[in-house]
Coordinates of C-alpha atoms (C1' of nucleotides) in Angstrom, one line a residue:
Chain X
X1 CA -11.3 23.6 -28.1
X2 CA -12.5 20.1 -27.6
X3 CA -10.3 17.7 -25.5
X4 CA -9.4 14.1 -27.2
X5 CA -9.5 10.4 -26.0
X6 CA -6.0 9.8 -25.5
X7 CA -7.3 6.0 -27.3
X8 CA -8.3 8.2 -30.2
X9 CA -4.9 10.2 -30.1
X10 CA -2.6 6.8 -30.2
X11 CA -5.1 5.0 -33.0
X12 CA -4.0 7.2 -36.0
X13 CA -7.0 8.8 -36.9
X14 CA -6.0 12.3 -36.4
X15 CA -3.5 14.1 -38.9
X16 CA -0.6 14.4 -37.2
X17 CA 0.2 18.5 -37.1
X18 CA -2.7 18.7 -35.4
X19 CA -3.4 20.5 -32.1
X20 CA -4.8 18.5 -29.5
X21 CA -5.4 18.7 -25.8
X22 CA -5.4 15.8 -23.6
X23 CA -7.4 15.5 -20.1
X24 CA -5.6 12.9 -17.8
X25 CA -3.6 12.0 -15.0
X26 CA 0.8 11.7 -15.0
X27 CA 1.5 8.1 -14.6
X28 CA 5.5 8.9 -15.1
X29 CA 7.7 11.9 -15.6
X30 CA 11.5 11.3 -16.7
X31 CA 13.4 14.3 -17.1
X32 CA 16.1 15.6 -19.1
X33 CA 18.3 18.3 -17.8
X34 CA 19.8 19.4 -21.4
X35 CA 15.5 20.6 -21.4
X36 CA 13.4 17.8 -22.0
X37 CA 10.6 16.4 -19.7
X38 CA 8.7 13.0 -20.8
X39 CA 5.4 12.8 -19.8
X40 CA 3.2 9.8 -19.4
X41 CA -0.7 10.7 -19.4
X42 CA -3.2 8.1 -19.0
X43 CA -7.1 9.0 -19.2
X44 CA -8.6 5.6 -18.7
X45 CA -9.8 5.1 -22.5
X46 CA -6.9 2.8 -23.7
X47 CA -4.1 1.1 -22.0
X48 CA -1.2 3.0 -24.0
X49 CA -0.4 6.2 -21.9
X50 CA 0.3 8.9 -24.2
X51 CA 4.1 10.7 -24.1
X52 CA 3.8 14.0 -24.0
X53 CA 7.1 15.6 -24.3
X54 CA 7.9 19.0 -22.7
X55 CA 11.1 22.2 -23.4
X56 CA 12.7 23.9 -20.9
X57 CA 11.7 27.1 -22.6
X58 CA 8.0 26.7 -21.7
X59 CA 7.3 29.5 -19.4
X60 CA 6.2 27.6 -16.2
X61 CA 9.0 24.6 -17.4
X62 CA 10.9 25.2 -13.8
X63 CA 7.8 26.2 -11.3
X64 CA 5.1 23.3 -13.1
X65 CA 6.8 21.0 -15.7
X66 CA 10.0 20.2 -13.5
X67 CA 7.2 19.6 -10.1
X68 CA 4.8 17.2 -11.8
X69 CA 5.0 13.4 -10.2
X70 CA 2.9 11.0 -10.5
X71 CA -1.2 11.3 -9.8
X72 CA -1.0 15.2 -10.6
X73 CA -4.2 15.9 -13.0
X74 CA -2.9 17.5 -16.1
X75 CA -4.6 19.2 -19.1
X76 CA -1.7 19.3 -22.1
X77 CA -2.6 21.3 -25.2
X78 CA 0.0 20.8 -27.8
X79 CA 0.9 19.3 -31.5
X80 CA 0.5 16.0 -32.5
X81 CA 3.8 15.0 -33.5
X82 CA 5.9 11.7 -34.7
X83 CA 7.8 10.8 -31.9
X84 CA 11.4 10.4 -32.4
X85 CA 12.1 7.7 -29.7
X86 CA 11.4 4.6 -29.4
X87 CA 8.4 2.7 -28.1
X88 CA 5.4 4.8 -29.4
X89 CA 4.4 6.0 -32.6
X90 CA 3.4 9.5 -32.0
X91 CA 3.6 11.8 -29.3
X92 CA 2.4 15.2 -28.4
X93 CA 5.2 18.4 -28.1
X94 CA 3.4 20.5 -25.5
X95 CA 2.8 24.1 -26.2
X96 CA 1.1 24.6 -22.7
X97 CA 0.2 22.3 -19.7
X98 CA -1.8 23.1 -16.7
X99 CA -2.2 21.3 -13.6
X100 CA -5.8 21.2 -11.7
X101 CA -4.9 19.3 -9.2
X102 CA -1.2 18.8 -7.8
X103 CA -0.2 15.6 -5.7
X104 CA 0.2 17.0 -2.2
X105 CA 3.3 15.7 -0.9
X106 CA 4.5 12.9 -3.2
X107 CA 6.1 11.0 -0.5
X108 CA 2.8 9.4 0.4
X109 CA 1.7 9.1 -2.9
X110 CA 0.9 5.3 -3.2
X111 CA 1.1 4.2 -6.4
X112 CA 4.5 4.1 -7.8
X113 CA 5.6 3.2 -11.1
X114 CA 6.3 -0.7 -9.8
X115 CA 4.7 -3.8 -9.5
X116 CA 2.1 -3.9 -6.5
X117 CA 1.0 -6.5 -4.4
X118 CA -2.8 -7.4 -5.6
X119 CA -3.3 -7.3 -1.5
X120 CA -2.1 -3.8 -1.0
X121 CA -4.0 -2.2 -3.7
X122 CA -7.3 -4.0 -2.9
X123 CA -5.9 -1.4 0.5
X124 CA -6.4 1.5 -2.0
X125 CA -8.8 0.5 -3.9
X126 CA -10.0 4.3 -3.9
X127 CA -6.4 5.2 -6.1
X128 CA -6.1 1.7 -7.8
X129 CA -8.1 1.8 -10.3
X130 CA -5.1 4.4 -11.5
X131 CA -2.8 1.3 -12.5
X132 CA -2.3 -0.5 -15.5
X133 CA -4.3 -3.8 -13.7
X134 CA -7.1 -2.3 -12.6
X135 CA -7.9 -0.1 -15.6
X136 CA -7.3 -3.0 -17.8
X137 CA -9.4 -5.2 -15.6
X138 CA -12.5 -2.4 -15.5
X139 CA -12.2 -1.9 -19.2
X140 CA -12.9 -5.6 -19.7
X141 CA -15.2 -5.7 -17.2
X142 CA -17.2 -3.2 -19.2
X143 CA -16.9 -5.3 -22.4
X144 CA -18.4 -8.2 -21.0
X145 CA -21.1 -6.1 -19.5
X146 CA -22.1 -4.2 -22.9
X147 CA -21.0 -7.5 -24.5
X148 CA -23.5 -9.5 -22.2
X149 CA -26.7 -6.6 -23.2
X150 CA -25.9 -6.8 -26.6
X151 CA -25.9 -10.6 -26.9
X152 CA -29.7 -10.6 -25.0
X153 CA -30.8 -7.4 -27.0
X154 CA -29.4 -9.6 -30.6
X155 CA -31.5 -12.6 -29.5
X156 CA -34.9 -11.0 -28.5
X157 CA -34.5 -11.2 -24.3
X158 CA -35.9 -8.0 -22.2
X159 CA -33.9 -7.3 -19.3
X160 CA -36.0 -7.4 -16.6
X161 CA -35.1 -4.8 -13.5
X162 CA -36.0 -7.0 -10.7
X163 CA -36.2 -6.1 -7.0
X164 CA -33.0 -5.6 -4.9
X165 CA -35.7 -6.1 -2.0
X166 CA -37.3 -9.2 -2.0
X167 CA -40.1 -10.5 1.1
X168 CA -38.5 -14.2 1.4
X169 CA -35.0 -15.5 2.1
X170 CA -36.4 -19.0 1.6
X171 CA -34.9 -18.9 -2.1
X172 CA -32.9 -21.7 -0.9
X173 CA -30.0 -19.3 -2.3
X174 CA -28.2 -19.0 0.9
X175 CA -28.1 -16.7 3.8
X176 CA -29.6 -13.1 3.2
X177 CA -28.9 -10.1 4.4
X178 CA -32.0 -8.4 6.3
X179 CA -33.1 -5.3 5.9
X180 CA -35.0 -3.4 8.5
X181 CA -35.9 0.1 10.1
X182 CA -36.5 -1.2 13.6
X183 CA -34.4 0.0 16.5
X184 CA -32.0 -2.0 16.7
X185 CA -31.1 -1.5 20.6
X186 CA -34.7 -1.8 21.5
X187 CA -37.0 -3.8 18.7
X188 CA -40.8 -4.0 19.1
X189 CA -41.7 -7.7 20.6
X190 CA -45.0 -9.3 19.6
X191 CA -46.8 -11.6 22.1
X192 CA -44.6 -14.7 22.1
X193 CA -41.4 -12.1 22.6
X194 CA -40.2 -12.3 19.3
X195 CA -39.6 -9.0 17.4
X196 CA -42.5 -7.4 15.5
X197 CA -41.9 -6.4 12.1
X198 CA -45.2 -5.8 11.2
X199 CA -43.7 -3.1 13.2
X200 CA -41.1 -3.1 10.5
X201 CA -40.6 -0.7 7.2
X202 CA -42.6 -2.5 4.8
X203 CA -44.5 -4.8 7.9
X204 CA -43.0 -7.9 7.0
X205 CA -39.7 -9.4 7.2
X206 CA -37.5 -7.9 4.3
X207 CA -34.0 -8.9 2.6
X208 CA -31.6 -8.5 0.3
X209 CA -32.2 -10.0 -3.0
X210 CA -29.7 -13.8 -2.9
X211 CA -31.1 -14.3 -6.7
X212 CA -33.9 -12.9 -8.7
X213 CA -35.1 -15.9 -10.7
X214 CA -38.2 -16.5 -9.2
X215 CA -39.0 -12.9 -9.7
X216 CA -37.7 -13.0 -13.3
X217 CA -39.6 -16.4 -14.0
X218 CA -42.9 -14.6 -13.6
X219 CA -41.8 -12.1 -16.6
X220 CA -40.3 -15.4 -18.5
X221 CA -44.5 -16.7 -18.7
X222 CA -45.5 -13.3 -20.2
X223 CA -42.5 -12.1 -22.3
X224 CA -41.0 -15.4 -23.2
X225 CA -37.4 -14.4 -23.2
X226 CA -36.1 -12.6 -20.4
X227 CA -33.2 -11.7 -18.1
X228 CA -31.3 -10.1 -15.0
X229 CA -28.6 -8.4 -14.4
X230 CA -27.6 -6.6 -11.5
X231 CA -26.1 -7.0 -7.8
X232 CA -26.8 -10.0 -5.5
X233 CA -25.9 -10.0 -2.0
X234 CA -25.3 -13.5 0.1
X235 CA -24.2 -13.1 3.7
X236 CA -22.2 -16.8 3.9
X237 CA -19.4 -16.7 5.6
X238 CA -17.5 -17.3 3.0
X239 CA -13.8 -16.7 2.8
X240 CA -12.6 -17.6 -0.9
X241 CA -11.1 -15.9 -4.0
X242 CA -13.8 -17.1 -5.8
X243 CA -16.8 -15.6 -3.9
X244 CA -18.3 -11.6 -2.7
X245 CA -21.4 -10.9 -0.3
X246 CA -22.3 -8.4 -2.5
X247 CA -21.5 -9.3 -6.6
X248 CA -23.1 -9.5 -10.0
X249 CA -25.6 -11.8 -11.7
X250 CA -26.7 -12.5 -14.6
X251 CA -30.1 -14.6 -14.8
X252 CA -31.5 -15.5 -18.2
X253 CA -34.9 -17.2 -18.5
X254 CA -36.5 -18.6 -21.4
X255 CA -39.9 -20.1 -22.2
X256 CA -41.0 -23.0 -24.2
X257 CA -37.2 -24.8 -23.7
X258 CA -35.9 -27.3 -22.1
X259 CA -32.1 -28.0 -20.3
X260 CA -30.7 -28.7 -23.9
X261 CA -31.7 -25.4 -24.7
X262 CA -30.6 -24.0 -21.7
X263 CA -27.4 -25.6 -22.3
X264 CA -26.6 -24.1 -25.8
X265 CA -27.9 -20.5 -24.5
X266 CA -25.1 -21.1 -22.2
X267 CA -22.9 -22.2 -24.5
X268 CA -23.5 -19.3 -27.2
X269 CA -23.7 -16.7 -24.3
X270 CA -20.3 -17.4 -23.1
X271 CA -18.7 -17.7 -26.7
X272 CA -20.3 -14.6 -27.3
X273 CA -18.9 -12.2 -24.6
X274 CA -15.4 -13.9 -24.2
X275 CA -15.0 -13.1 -28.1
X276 CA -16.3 -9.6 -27.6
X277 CA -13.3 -9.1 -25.5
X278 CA -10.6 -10.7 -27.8
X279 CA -11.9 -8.6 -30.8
X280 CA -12.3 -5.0 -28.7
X281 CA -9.6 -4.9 -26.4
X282 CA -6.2 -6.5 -27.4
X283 CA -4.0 -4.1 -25.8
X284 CA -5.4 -5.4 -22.4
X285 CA -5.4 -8.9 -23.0
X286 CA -1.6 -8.3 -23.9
X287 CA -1.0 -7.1 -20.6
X288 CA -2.9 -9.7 -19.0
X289 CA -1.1 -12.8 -20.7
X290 CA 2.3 -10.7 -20.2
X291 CA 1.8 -10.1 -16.5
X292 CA -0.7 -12.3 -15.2
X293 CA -1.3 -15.4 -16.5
X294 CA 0.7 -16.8 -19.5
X295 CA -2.3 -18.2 -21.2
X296 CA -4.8 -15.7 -21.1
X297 CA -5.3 -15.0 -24.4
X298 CA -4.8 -18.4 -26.0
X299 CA -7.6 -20.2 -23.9
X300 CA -9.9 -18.0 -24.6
X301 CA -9.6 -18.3 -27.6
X302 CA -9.8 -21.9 -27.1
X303 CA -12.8 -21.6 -25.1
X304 CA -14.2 -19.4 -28.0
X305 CA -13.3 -21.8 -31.1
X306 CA -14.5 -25.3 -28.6
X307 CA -17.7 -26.5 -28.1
X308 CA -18.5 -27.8 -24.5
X309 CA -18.5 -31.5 -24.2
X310 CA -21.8 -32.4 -22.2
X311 CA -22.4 -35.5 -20.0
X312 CA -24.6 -36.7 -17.5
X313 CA -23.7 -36.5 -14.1
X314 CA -24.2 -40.2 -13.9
X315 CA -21.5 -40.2 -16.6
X316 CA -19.1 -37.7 -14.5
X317 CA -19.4 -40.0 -11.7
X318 CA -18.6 -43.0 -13.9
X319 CA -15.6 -40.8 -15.6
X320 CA -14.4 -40.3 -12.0
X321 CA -14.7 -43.6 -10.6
X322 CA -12.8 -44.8 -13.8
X323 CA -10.1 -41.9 -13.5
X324 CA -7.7 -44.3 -11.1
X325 CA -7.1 -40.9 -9.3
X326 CA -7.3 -41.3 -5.6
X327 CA -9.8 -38.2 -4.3
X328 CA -10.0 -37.0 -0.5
X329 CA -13.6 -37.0 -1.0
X330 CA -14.5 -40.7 -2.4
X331 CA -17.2 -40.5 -5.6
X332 CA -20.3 -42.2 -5.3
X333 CA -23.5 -41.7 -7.4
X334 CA -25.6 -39.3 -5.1
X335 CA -22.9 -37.1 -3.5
X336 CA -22.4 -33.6 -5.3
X337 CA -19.2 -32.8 -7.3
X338 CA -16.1 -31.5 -4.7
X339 CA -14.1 -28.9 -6.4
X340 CA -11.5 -31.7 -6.9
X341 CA -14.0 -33.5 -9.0
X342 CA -14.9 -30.1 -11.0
X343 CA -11.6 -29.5 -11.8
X344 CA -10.4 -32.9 -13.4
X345 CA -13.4 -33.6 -15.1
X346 CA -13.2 -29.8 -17.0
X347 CA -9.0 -29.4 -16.9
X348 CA -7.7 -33.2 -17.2
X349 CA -10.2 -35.0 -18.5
X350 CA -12.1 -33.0 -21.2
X351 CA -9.6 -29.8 -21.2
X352 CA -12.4 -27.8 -22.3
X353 CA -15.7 -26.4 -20.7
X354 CA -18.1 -29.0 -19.1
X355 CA -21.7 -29.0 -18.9
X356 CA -22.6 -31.6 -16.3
X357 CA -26.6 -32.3 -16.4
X358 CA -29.0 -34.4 -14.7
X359 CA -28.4 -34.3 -11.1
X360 CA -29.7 -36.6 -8.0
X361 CA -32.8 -34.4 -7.0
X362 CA -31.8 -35.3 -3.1
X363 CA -28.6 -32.2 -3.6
X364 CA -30.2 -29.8 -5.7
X365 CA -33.2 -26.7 -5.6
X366 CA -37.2 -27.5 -5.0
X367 CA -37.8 -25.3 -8.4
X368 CA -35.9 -27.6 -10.5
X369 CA -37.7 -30.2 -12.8
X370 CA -38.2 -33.8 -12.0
X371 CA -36.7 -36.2 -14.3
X372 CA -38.8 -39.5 -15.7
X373 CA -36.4 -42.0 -13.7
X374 CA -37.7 -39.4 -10.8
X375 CA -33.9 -39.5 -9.3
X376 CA -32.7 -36.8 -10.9
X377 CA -33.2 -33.4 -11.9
X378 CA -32.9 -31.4 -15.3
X379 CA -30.1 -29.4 -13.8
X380 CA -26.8 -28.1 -15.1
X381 CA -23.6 -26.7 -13.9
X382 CA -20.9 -25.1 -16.5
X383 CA -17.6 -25.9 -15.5
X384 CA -14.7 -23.8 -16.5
X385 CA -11.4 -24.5 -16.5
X386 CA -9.3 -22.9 -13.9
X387 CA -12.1 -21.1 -12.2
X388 CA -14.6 -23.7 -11.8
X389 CA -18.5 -23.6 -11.6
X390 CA -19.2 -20.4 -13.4
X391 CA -23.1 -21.3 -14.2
X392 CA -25.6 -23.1 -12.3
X393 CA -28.8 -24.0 -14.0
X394 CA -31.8 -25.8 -14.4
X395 CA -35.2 -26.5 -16.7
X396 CA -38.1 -25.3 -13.4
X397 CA -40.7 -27.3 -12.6
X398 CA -43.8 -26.6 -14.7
X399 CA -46.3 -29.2 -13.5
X400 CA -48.5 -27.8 -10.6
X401 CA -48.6 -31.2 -8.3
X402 CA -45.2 -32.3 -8.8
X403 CA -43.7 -28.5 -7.7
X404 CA -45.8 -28.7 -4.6
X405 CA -44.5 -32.2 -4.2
X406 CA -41.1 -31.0 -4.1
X407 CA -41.3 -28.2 -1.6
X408 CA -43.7 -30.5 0.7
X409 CA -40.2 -32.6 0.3
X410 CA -38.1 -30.1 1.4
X411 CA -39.8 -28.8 4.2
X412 CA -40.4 -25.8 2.9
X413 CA -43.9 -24.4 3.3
X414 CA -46.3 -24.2 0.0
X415 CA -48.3 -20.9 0.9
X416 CA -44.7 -18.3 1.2
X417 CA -44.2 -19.5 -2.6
X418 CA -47.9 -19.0 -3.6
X419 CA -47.5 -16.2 -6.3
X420 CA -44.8 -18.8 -7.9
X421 CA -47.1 -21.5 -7.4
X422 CA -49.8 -19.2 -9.5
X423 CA -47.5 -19.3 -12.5
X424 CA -48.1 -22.7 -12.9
X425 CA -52.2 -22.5 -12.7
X426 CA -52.4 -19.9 -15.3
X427 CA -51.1 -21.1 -18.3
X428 CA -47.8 -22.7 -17.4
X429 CA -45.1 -23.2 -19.8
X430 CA -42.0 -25.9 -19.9
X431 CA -39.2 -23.3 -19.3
X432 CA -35.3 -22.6 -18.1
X433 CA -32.7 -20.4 -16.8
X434 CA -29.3 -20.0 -15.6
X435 CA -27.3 -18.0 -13.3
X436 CA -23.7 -16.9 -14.2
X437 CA -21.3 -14.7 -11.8
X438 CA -20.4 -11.8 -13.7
X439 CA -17.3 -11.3 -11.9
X440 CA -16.1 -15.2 -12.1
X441 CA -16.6 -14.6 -15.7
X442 CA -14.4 -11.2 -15.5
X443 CA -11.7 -13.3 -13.3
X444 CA -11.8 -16.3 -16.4
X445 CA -11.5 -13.3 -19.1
X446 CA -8.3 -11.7 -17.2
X447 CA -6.7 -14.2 -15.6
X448 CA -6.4 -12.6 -12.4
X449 CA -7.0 -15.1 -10.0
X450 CA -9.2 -13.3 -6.9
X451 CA -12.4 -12.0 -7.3
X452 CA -12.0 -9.1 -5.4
X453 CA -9.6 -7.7 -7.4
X454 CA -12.3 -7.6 -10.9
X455 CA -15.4 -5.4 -8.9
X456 CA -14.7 -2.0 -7.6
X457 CA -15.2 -1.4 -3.6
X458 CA -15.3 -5.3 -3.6
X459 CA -17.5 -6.7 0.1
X460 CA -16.5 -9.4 1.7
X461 CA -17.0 -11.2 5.3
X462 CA -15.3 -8.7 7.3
X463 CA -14.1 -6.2 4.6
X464 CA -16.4 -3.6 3.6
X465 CA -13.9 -0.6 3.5
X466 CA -14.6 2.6 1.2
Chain M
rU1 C1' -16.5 -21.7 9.7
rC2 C1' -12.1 -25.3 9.3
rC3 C1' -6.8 -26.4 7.7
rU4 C1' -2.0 -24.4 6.2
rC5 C1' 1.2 -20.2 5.7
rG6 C1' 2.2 -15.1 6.6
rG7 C1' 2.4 -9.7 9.0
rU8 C1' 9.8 -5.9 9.5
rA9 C1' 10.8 1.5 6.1
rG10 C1' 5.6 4.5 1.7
rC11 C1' 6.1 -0.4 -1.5
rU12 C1' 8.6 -5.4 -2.5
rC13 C1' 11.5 -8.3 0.6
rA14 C1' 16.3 -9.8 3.8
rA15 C1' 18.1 -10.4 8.9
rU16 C1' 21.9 -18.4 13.7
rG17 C1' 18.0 -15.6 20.3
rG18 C1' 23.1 -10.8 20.5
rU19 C1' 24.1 -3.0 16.9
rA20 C1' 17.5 -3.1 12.1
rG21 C1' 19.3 -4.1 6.1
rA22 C1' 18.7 -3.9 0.5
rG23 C1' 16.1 -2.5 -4.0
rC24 C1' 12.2 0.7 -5.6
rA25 C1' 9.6 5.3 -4.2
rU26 C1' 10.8 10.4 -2.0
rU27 C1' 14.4 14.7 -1.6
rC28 C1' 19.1 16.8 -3.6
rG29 C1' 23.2 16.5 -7.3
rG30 C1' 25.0 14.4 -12.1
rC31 C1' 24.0 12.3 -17.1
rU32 C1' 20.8 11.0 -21.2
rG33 C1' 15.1 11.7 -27.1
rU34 C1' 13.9 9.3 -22.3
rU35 C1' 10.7 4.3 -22.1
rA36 C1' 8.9 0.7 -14.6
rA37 C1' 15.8 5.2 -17.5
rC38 C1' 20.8 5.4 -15.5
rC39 C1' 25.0 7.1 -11.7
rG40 C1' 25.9 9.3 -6.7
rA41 C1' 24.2 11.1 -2.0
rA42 C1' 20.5 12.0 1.9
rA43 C1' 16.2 10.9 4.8
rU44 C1' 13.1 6.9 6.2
rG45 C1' 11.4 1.9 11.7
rU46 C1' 6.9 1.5 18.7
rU47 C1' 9.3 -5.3 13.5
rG48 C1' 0.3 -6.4 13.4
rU49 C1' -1.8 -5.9 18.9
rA50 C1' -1.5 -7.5 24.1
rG51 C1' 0.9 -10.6 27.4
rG52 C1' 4.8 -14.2 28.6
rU53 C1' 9.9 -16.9 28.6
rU54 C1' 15.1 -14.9 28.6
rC55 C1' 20.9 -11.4 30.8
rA56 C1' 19.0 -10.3 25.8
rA57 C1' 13.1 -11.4 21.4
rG58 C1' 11.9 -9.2 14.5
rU59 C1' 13.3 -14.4 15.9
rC60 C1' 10.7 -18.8 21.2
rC61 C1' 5.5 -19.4 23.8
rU62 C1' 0.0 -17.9 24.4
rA63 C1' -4.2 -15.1 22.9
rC64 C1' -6.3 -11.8 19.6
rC65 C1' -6.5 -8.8 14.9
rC66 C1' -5.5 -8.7 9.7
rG67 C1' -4.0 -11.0 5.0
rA68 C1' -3.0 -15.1 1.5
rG69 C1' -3.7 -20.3 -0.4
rG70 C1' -6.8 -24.5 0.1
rA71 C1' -11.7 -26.6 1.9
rG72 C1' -17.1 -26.0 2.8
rC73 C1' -21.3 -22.9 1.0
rC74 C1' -22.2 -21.2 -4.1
rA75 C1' -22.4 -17.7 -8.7

RNA sequence: UCCUCGGUAGCUCAAUGGUAGAGCAUUCGGCUGUUAACCGAAAUGUUGUAGGUUCAAGUCCUACCCGAGGAGCCA
């Protein structure tokens, strides 16, 4: 016989009288010794555990019924039934129940039916994934992934598989992580008494992708709409909620736009995903804005029904300087936006999303295109409420001699970047892209405040356990 | 990397420099169509690590490790 969802058990669709057999694991058993046992089965597919509800005169009632605690794998065949207590609509009376796999010594079983620390079960983070949180948190996750391909697939955009590898850490993306076959204890040395690697795997120096854009801007001139998404690895040292060395992006890229364009792909992107996951998964939300942040459902669906207001960085710094707030980092035009700044401009001042636009070129990427007043740059930042800079974007440089301009002002050297450089001989085309953190939008879509509590196995400075 | 705070039972937390505690979990008993059940009992500790001060350190001092919040870097 064919096993059932437990989702599909608890959403009606199935005649009660039925027999059915759920696959799962016991979150709870309660026990009463007049011969009843309540069972809790979870199976991952909704957030309702189904009840299933056990007589003392099944034949293994004493030697498996009265044993089962929490974590034991169970498979329950039984009838669909109404239940007759309160709290869930329908429940299963079990005609047989078998256990694959027991909980060896439930003393040191860790998860308990309680509340948790978020810090001890990022400690389990093998067995977490078992708690109301978590499985909330990775269904979501999953909706604003198959959200995220659907939106791009709906609007014509090819997702592009770009290398994990990359030759150049001079993205100007942050530190990489390198990525090498030599011997580590003894390296081969070239002449000068560096190390060799054109000794080295692929005879060059190698990293870790820190972004694929320039990768995915070479697809963007062929296919015209195009994007990433997959895992980015940055080896900063930093030590936030808000940030992972190894986490997700998502990179579209679009040709024959400019930053307003870029802006209102933004804009529809986010709207997009964010009401994917108040239509599909209510049950979590309600757990989220019950247990973790009061407003989790209402501002999403603020952020959903709101457009963003846009300004002008010039205009943020204006709105800033006009604020009367006193800031521990003063605001003048040409500095870049301190989280303080950020955060009144999209929680006090506008309550909504921000799109700040037009930055000083001085604080911002080589790739990014020159404005007319040739101060500033067509780049943008999307700044959420409560979480911060979620995107970072710009419209790229299409014009040949002002590109090479740029790097030559940077420092940076023309020939590593000459295959991006090519893009703009051969038939270049006025285009722009964004990058968004996946898991910053996962943390805006739950609530829960640190990032390593939204990605499985999360890797961080010093923390790369399981 | 910097600043601040923290680390005590499996978990969440108490404990004036003077005998190491509670709730939950676990085990046992009772009760109940139960709902993170309830009532009673039992068992549970190298107080993050290494030094130091003191008659006496969970408590004070030093160093280190780990964690949290904030900052920087950014997504």
């Amino acid at each position: 016989m064919a096993d059932h969802k437990i989702s599909t058990l608890l959403k009606g669709d199935i005649p009660l009288g039925e027999t059915v057999t759920v696959k799962g694991w016991i979150r709870t058993r309660r026990d009463s010794k007049a011969g009843l046992s309540f069972i809790q089965i979870h199976d991952g597919t909704c957030f309702d555990p189904i009840q299933a509800v056990a007589q003392s005169d099944l034949p293994n009632f004493a030697e498996v019924v009265q044993k089962l605690s929490a974590g034991c794998c169970v498979i329950c065949t039984g009838e669909l039934v109404e239940s007759q207590g309160k709290g869930q609509s329908r429940e299963i009376q079990v005609a047989s129940i078998e256990v694959p796999g027991w909980v060896q010594d439930p003393e040191t079983y860790p998860m308990q039916p309680k509340r948790h620390s978020m810090e001890f079960l990022r400690e389990m983070a093998h067995l977490r994934p078992r708690t109301n949180i978590i499985g909330a948190a990775t269904r979501v996750r999953n909706c604003l992934a198959q959200a995220t391909h659907r939106f791009f697939h709906e609007n014509k955009f090819y997702w592009i598989h770009t290398p994990i590898i990359t030759t150049s850490d001079a993205e100007g993306a942050g530190e990489a992580f390198r990525i090498s076959t030599l011997d580590l204890a003894n390296p081969p040395r070239d002449d000068k008494g560096g190390i060799d690697f054109s000794q080295d795997f692929f005879g060059r120096e190698t990293f870790l992708t820190v972004s694929g854009q320039l990768n995915v801007e070479a697809y963007c001139c062929a296919m015209t709409r195009v994007y990433t998404f997959g895992p980015t690895f940055r080896a900063e040292n930093s030590n936030t909620s808000r940030h992972l060395s190894e986490f997700w992006m998502i990179e579209p890229e679009l040709a024959f736009a400019d930053l307003n364009d870029d802006a209102d792909l933004a804009e529809q992107y986010l709207h997009y995903i964010f009401k994917a996951v108040l239509d599909e998964h209510p049950d979590d939300m309600a757990f989220f804005a019950k247990h973790v942040e009061p407003t989790a459902i209402t501002r999403l669906e603020n952020f959903v029904e709101k457009s963003f207001e846009r300004m002008d960085y010039s205009e943020a710094i204006k709105a800033l300087e006009k604020s009367g707030r006193k800031f521990e980092f003063p605001v003048t035009w040409g500095m870049d936006l301190q989280s303080e700044h950020e955060r009144y401009l999209c929680e006090e001042l506008c309550e909504r999303p921000v799109v700040v636009m037009n930055y000083p070129k001085e604080i911002k990427a080589f790739y990014m295109r020159l404005n007319d007043d040739e101060k500033t740059v067509a780049a943008m930042d999307v700044l959420a409420p409560g979480i911060g800079e979620i995107i970072g974007g710009s419209q790229r440089e299409e014009r040949l001699e002002v590109l090479d301009a740029r790097i030559k002002e940077m420092g940076l050297e023309p020939d590593v970047y000459w295959w991006y450089r090519d893009l703009r001989k051969y038939g270049t085309v006025p285009h722009a892209g964004f990058g968004l953190g996946f898991d910053r939008a996962v943390n805006y879509a739950t609530g829960i405040k640190n990032i390593r509590d939204v990605i499985p196995f999360p890797r961080a400075p010093k923390s790369a356990d399981f």
